Amino acid sequence: MGIMLGNQRRLAAGVVATALIACSTTMAAEPDSSLWRNVDAWQVRTDSTLDNGCFMATTYDEGTFLRIGIDARQPRNAYLMIGNPAWKSLEEGKDYKLIIQLDDETPWDAPAQVVTFSRGSRFLYVIFDEKGFIEELMRKQAMIVKYNETQVATLSMKSTVAAIKEVANCQQYADSRRDPFKATAPSKVDPLASPTVLKSDPFAH
């Protein structure tokens, strides 16, 4: 199903917390992120800067990084982050109107903002609260991400059912040990280490 303007579903638009942008967001294997479990190519981890919110993250062969998780602060939000070292033109404070399509389903409008990790890498951050999106994500084989009618990423959704279930298990455990939550030791594997950089930046003007 092609993209039809005015006929997409819309993921929630929201303001990214200042702390998340300034200094608190962490990459998957940094000290503030602890491994819960590996599920195929996904790492399920906790992020202490998001009140021990759990997330799943993976890096694809072309260097694109995908993270889906829970910001456990109040009010709670589910979020998706996507980035690639080649997307150097991403600007903090700028809005990016992404389109996300799962297999041949009706596309989702996905308003995104830019967050900066402590290493300086920038990623697109999308808030969502629609149960339909996560249910659809679990059932489908591929995620297609578009910007300005340009396809910027096609990502396999292999093992998302098991990974999302582990995120839920992780969050339930984190909530039960709120003061404090101690996960297993951080993984030695960094899913963002030495990625293959794309040849072009689809977000450059």
PDB file of C-alpha atoms in Angstrom:
ATOM      1  CA  MET A   1       0.000   0.000   0.000  1.00  0.00           C
ATOM      2  CA  GLY A   2       1.491   3.316  -1.017  1.00  0.00           C
ATOM      3  CA  ILE A   3       1.573   6.424   1.107  1.00  0.00           C
ATOM      4  CA  MET A   4      -1.608   8.462   0.733  1.00  0.00           C
ATOM      5  CA  LEU A   5      -1.495  11.978   2.115  1.00  0.00           C
ATOM      6  CA  GLY A   6      -4.311  12.622   4.566  1.00  0.00           C
ATOM      7  CA  ASN A   7      -4.953   8.910   4.994  1.00  0.00           C
ATOM      8  CA  GLN A   8      -2.158   7.985   7.395  1.00  0.00           C
ATOM      9  CA  ARG A   9      -2.568   7.182  11.040  1.00  0.00           C
ATOM     10  CA  ARG A  10      -0.681   9.417  13.423  1.00  0.00           C
ATOM     11  CA  LEU A  11       1.663   8.501  16.232  1.00  0.00           C
ATOM     12  CA  ALA A  12       1.584  10.792  19.246  1.00  0.00           C
ATOM     13  CA  ALA A  13       3.440  14.083  18.997  1.00  0.00           C
ATOM     14  CA  GLY A  14       5.220  15.186  22.144  1.00  0.00           C
ATOM     15  CA  VAL A  15       7.932  17.362  23.602  1.00  0.00           C
ATOM     16  CA  VAL A  16      11.226  15.660  24.370  1.00  0.00           C
ATOM     17  CA  ALA A  17      12.286  16.320  27.960  1.00  0.00           C
ATOM     18  CA  THR A  18      15.224  18.712  28.284  1.00  0.00           C
ATOM     19  CA  ALA A  19      17.184  16.280  30.407  1.00  0.00           C
ATOM     20  CA  LEU A  20      16.876  13.647  27.727  1.00  0.00           C
ATOM     21  CA  ILE A  21      18.419  15.956  25.146  1.00  0.00           C
ATOM     22  CA  ALA A  22      21.036  17.601  27.289  1.00  0.00           C
ATOM     23  CA  CYS A  23      22.840  14.783  28.996  1.00  0.00           C
ATOM     24  CA  SER A  24      20.748  11.884  30.189  1.00  0.00           C
ATOM     25  CA  THR A  25      20.119   9.754  27.114  1.00  0.00           C
ATOM     26  CA  THR A  26      22.596   6.899  26.902  1.00  0.00           C
ATOM     27  CA  MET A  27      23.678   4.502  24.215  1.00  0.00           C
ATOM     28  CA  ALA A  28      23.072   0.833  24.733  1.00  0.00           C
ATOM     29  CA  ALA A  29      26.317  -0.186  26.453  1.00  0.00           C
ATOM     30  CA  GLU A  30      27.155   2.955  28.434  1.00  0.00           C
ATOM     31  CA  PRO A  31      27.227   2.902  32.281  1.00  0.00           C
ATOM     32  CA  ASP A  32      23.613   4.104  32.669  1.00  0.00           C
ATOM     33  CA  SER A  33      22.368   1.188  30.576  1.00  0.00           C
ATOM     34  CA  SER A  34      22.316  -2.366  31.965  1.00  0.00           C
ATOM     35  CA  LEU A  35      21.663  -5.570  30.085  1.00  0.00           C
ATOM     36  CA  TRP A  36      18.501  -7.492  30.910  1.00  0.00           C
ATOM     37  CA  ARG A  37      18.596 -10.142  28.195  1.00  0.00           C
ATOM     38  CA  ASN A  38      19.686 -10.808  24.600  1.00  0.00           C
ATOM     39  CA  VAL A  39      16.918 -11.827  22.213  1.00  0.00           C
ATOM     40  CA  ASP A  40      18.387 -12.821  18.862  1.00  0.00           C
ATOM     41  CA  ALA A  41      19.847  -9.579  17.405  1.00  0.00           C
ATOM     42  CA  TRP A  42      18.076  -7.419  19.996  1.00  0.00           C
ATOM     43  CA  GLN A  43      19.480  -6.354  23.337  1.00  0.00           C
ATOM     44  CA  VAL A  44      16.856  -5.696  26.027  1.00  0.00           C
ATOM     45  CA  ARG A  45      18.255  -3.212  28.546  1.00  0.00           C
ATOM     46  CA  THR A  46      17.314  -0.734  31.270  1.00  0.00           C
ATOM     47  CA  ASP A  47      18.067   2.992  31.187  1.00  0.00           C
ATOM     48  CA  SER A  48      18.563   4.507  34.648  1.00  0.00           C
ATOM     49  CA  THR A  49      18.214   8.032  33.241  1.00  0.00           C
ATOM     50  CA  LEU A  50      14.609   7.197  32.249  1.00  0.00           C
ATOM     51  CA  ASP A  51      13.712   5.948  35.750  1.00  0.00           C
ATOM     52  CA  ASN A  52      14.802   2.427  34.802  1.00  0.00           C
ATOM     53  CA  GLY A  53      12.732   2.331  31.653  1.00  0.00           C
ATOM     54  CA  CYS A  54      13.367  -0.812  29.623  1.00  0.00           C
ATOM     55  CA  PHE A  55      14.088  -0.858  25.906  1.00  0.00           C
ATOM     56  CA  MET A  56      15.107  -3.100  23.018  1.00  0.00           C
ATOM     57  CA  ALA A  57      17.858  -2.039  20.636  1.00  0.00           C
ATOM     58  CA  THR A  58      19.677  -3.360  17.619  1.00  0.00           C
ATOM     59  CA  THR A  59      21.984  -2.149  14.847  1.00  0.00           C
ATOM     60  CA  TYR A  60      21.526  -3.210  11.228  1.00  0.00           C
ATOM     61  CA  ASP A  61      24.228  -3.986   8.653  1.00  0.00           C
ATOM     62  CA  GLU A  62      23.972  -0.557   7.017  1.00  0.00           C
ATOM     63  CA  GLY A  63      24.634   1.125  10.378  1.00  0.00           C
ATOM     64  CA  THR A  64      21.071   2.127  11.227  1.00  0.00           C
ATOM     65  CA  PHE A  65      20.329   1.914  14.961  1.00  0.00           C
ATOM     66  CA  LEU A  66      16.796   1.242  16.238  1.00  0.00           C
ATOM     67  CA  ARG A  67      15.640   1.507  19.850  1.00  0.00           C
ATOM     68  CA  ILE A  68      12.091   0.962  21.120  1.00  0.00           C
ATOM     69  CA  GLY A  69      11.339   1.408  24.777  1.00  0.00           C
ATOM     70  CA  ILE A  70       9.560   2.913  27.760  1.00  0.00           C
ATOM     71  CA  ASP A  71      10.305   6.232  29.428  1.00  0.00           C
ATOM     72  CA  ALA A  72       9.284   5.227  32.964  1.00  0.00           C
ATOM     73  CA  ARG A  73       9.158   8.775  34.268  1.00  0.00           C
ATOM     74  CA  GLN A  74       5.759  10.401  34.765  1.00  0.00           C
ATOM     75  CA  PRO A  75       3.840  10.595  32.571  1.00  0.00           C
ATOM     76  CA  ARG A  76       5.081   7.378  31.017  1.00  0.00           C
ATOM     77  CA  ASN A  77       5.673   7.301  27.286  1.00  0.00           C
ATOM     78  CA  ALA A  78       6.596   4.641  24.797  1.00  0.00           C
ATOM     79  CA  TYR A  79       9.141   5.811  22.249  1.00  0.00           C
ATOM     80  CA  LEU A  80      11.067   4.828  19.160  1.00  0.00           C
ATOM     81  CA  MET A  81      14.520   6.138  18.254  1.00  0.00           C
ATOM     82  CA  ILE A  82      16.259   5.677  14.934  1.00  0.00           C
ATOM     83  CA  GLY A  83      19.557   6.994  13.636  1.00  0.00           C
ATOM     84  CA  ASN A  84      22.573   6.382  11.467  1.00  0.00           C
ATOM     85  CA  PRO A  85      26.107   7.869  11.603  1.00  0.00           C
ATOM     86  CA  ALA A  86      25.573   9.108   8.034  1.00  0.00           C
ATOM     87  CA  TRP A  87      22.702  11.381   9.078  1.00  0.00           C
ATOM     88  CA  LYS A  88      25.030  14.167  10.138  1.00  0.00           C
ATOM     89  CA  SER A  89      22.671  16.957   9.052  1.00  0.00           C
ATOM     90  CA  LEU A  90      20.093  16.233  11.768  1.00  0.00           C
ATOM     91  CA  GLU A  91      19.550  19.407  13.801  1.00  0.00           C
ATOM     92  CA  GLU A  92      18.564  19.683  17.444  1.00  0.00           C
ATOM     93  CA  GLY A  93      15.303  21.581  17.898  1.00  0.00           C
ATOM     94  CA  LYS A  94      14.099  20.825  14.388  1.00  0.00           C
ATOM     95  CA  ASP A  95      10.968  18.755  13.724  1.00  0.00           C
ATOM     96  CA  TYR A  96      11.121  15.927  11.189  1.00  0.00           C
ATOM     97  CA  LYS A  97       7.912  14.499   9.744  1.00  0.00           C
ATOM     98  CA  LEU A  98       8.644  10.820   9.270  1.00  0.00           C
ATOM     99  CA  ILE A  99       6.379   8.204   7.748  1.00  0.00           C
ATOM    100  CA  ILE A 100       6.587   4.694   9.197  1.00  0.00           C
ATOM    101  CA  GLN A 101       5.040   1.772   7.343  1.00  0.00           C
ATOM    102  CA  LEU A 102       4.914  -1.830   8.560  1.00  0.00           C
ATOM    103  CA  ASP A 103       4.781  -4.245   5.630  1.00  0.00           C
ATOM    104  CA  ASP A 104       1.879  -3.103   3.421  1.00  0.00           C
ATOM    105  CA  GLU A 105      -0.264  -1.638   6.212  1.00  0.00           C
ATOM    106  CA  THR A 106      -1.565   1.931   6.179  1.00  0.00           C
ATOM    107  CA  PRO A 107       1.411   4.206   7.015  1.00  0.00           C
ATOM    108  CA  TRP A 108       1.789   6.066  10.288  1.00  0.00           C
ATOM    109  CA  ASP A 109       2.611   9.771  10.487  1.00  0.00           C
ATOM    110  CA  ALA A 110       5.492   9.912  12.966  1.00  0.00           C
ATOM    111  CA  PRO A 111       6.437  13.420  14.164  1.00  0.00           C
ATOM    112  CA  ALA A 112      10.052  13.194  15.323  1.00  0.00           C
ATOM    113  CA  GLN A 113      12.481  15.375  17.223  1.00  0.00           C
ATOM    114  CA  VAL A 114      16.253  15.042  17.556  1.00  0.00           C
ATOM    115  CA  VAL A 115      17.960  13.786  20.715  1.00  0.00           C
ATOM    116  CA  THR A 116      21.706  13.771  21.273  1.00  0.00           C
ATOM    117  CA  PHE A 117      23.484  10.932  23.015  1.00  0.00           C
ATOM    118  CA  SER A 118      26.376  11.603  25.357  1.00  0.00           C
ATOM    119  CA  ARG A 119      28.806  10.632  22.591  1.00  0.00           C
ATOM    120  CA  GLY A 120      27.406  13.382  20.410  1.00  0.00           C
ATOM    121  CA  SER A 121      25.484  11.174  17.967  1.00  0.00           C
ATOM    122  CA  ARG A 122      22.016  12.403  17.025  1.00  0.00           C
ATOM    123  CA  PHE A 123      18.901  10.308  16.667  1.00  0.00           C
ATOM    124  CA  LEU A 124      15.280  10.847  15.680  1.00  0.00           C
ATOM    125  CA  TYR A 125      12.896  10.390  18.612  1.00  0.00           C
ATOM    126  CA  VAL A 126       9.214   9.480  18.155  1.00  0.00           C
ATOM    127  CA  ILE A 127       6.690   9.186  21.004  1.00  0.00           C
ATOM    128  CA  PHE A 128       3.781   6.782  20.618  1.00  0.00           C
ATOM    129  CA  ASP A 129       0.949   5.629  22.851  1.00  0.00           C
ATOM    130  CA  GLU A 130      -1.165   3.724  20.356  1.00  0.00           C
ATOM    131  CA  LYS A 131      -1.469   0.028  21.280  1.00  0.00           C
ATOM    132  CA  GLY A 132      -2.271  -0.641  17.651  1.00  0.00           C
ATOM    133  CA  PHE A 133       1.206   0.414  16.576  1.00  0.00           C
ATOM    134  CA  ILE A 134       3.064  -1.974  18.886  1.00  0.00           C
ATOM    135  CA  GLU A 135       0.649  -4.820  18.088  1.00  0.00           C
ATOM    136  CA  GLU A 136       1.200  -4.205  14.391  1.00  0.00           C
ATOM    137  CA  LEU A 137       4.951  -4.015  14.925  1.00  0.00           C
ATOM    138  CA  MET A 138       4.957  -7.458  16.521  1.00  0.00           C
ATOM    139  CA  ARG A 139       3.065  -9.038  13.624  1.00  0.00           C
ATOM    140  CA  LYS A 140       4.980  -7.602  10.693  1.00  0.00           C
ATOM    141  CA  GLN A 141       8.204  -8.494   8.925  1.00  0.00           C
ATOM    142  CA  ALA A 142       9.644  -5.101   7.981  1.00  0.00           C
ATOM    143  CA  MET A 143       9.580  -1.447   8.957  1.00  0.00           C
ATOM    144  CA  ILE A 144       9.962   1.162   6.217  1.00  0.00           C
ATOM    145  CA  VAL A 145      10.884   4.708   7.268  1.00  0.00           C
ATOM    146  CA  LYS A 146      10.430   7.629   4.864  1.00  0.00           C
ATOM    147  CA  TYR A 147      11.250  11.317   4.993  1.00  0.00           C
ATOM    148  CA  ASN A 148      10.181  13.786   2.293  1.00  0.00           C
ATOM    149  CA  GLU A 149       8.971  10.836   0.199  1.00  0.00           C
ATOM    150  CA  THR A 150      12.474   9.316   0.337  1.00  0.00           C
ATOM    151  CA  GLN A 151      12.891   5.866   1.836  1.00  0.00           C
ATOM    152  CA  VAL A 152      15.644   6.261   4.436  1.00  0.00           C
ATOM    153  CA  ALA A 153      15.536   2.809   6.057  1.00  0.00           C
ATOM    154  CA  THR A 154      14.070  -0.661   5.572  1.00  0.00           C
ATOM    155  CA  LEU A 155      14.475  -2.668   8.771  1.00  0.00           C
ATOM    156  CA  SER A 156      13.761  -6.307   9.576  1.00  0.00           C
ATOM    157  CA  MET A 157      11.335  -6.886  12.434  1.00  0.00           C
ATOM    158  CA  LYS A 158      12.621 -10.397  13.093  1.00  0.00           C
ATOM    159  CA  SER A 159      12.174 -11.575  16.698  1.00  0.00           C
ATOM    160  CA  THR A 160      10.234  -8.456  17.730  1.00  0.00           C
ATOM    161  CA  VAL A 161       7.529 -10.530  19.422  1.00  0.00           C
ATOM    162  CA  ALA A 162      10.024 -12.154  21.790  1.00  0.00           C
ATOM    163  CA  ALA A 163      11.951  -8.905  22.296  1.00  0.00           C
ATOM    164  CA  ILE A 164       8.851  -6.841  23.122  1.00  0.00           C
ATOM    165  CA  LYS A 165       7.698  -9.510  25.578  1.00  0.00           C
ATOM    166  CA  GLU A 166      11.094  -9.295  27.282  1.00  0.00           C
ATOM    167  CA  VAL A 167      10.805  -5.492  27.446  1.00  0.00           C
ATOM    168  CA  ALA A 168       7.479  -6.002  29.261  1.00  0.00           C
ATOM    169  CA  ASN A 169       9.049  -8.564  31.618  1.00  0.00           C
ATOM    170  CA  CYS A 170      11.990  -6.257  32.234  1.00  0.00           C
ATOM    171  CA  GLN A 171       9.723  -3.306  33.013  1.00  0.00           C
ATOM    172  CA  GLN A 172       7.580  -5.348  35.369  1.00  0.00           C
ATOM    173  CA  TYR A 173      10.704  -6.368  37.276  1.00  0.00           C
ATOM    174  CA  ALA A 174      12.075  -2.820  37.261  1.00  0.00           C
ATOM    175  CA  ASP A 175       8.798  -1.489  38.648  1.00  0.00           C
ATOM    176  CA  SER A 176       8.844  -4.091  41.411  1.00  0.00           C
ATOM    177  CA  ARG A 177      12.340  -3.003  42.460  1.00  0.00           C
ATOM    178  CA  ARG A 178      11.896   0.712  42.114  1.00  0.00           C
ATOM    179  CA  ASP A 179      14.175   1.570  45.044  1.00  0.00           C
ATOM    180  CA  PRO A 180      16.635   0.757  43.608  1.00  0.00           C
ATOM    181  CA  PHE A 181      16.503  -1.428  40.496  1.00  0.00           C
ATOM    182  CA  LYS A 182      19.580  -3.545  39.953  1.00  0.00           C
ATOM    183  CA  ALA A 183      19.778  -5.306  36.621  1.00  0.00           C
ATOM    184  CA  THR A 184      22.416  -7.765  35.538  1.00  0.00           C
ATOM    185  CA  ALA A 185      25.891  -6.530  34.694  1.00  0.00           C
ATOM    186  CA  PRO A 186      26.229  -4.414  31.542  1.00  0.00           C
ATOM    187  CA  SER A 187      26.927  -6.343  28.381  1.00  0.00           C
ATOM    188  CA  LYS A 188      30.383  -6.232  26.847  1.00  0.00           C
ATOM    189  CA  VAL A 189      28.758  -6.032  23.428  1.00  0.00           C
ATOM    190  CA  ASP A 190      28.087  -2.540  22.083  1.00  0.00           C
ATOM    191  CA  PRO A 191      25.497  -2.748  19.275  1.00  0.00           C
ATOM    192  CA  LEU A 192      26.672   0.655  18.046  1.00  0.00           C
ATOM    193  CA  ALA A 193      30.350  -0.218  17.799  1.00  0.00           C
ATOM    194  CA  SER A 194      32.015   0.289  14.412  1.00  0.00           C
ATOM    195  CA  PRO A 195      28.843   0.525  12.283  1.00  0.00           C
ATOM    196  CA  THR A 196      28.936   0.625   8.528  1.00  0.00           C
ATOM    197  CA  VAL A 197      28.270   4.204   7.456  1.00  0.00           C
ATOM    198  CA  LEU A 198      25.811   4.944   4.680  1.00  0.00           C
ATOM    199  CA  LYS A 199      27.128   6.760   1.634  1.00  0.00           C
ATOM    200  CA  SER A 200      24.543   9.526   1.730  1.00  0.00           C
ATOM    201  CA  ASP A 201      22.574  11.609   4.217  1.00  0.00           C
ATOM    202  CA  PRO A 202      18.864  11.704   3.300  1.00  0.00           C
ATOM    203  CA  PHE A 203      18.249  14.553   5.756  1.00  0.00           C
ATOM    204  CA  ALA A 204      20.775  16.941   4.200  1.00  0.00           C
ATOM    205  CA  HIS A 205      19.287  19.824   2.239  1.00  0.00           C
TER     206      HIS A 205
END
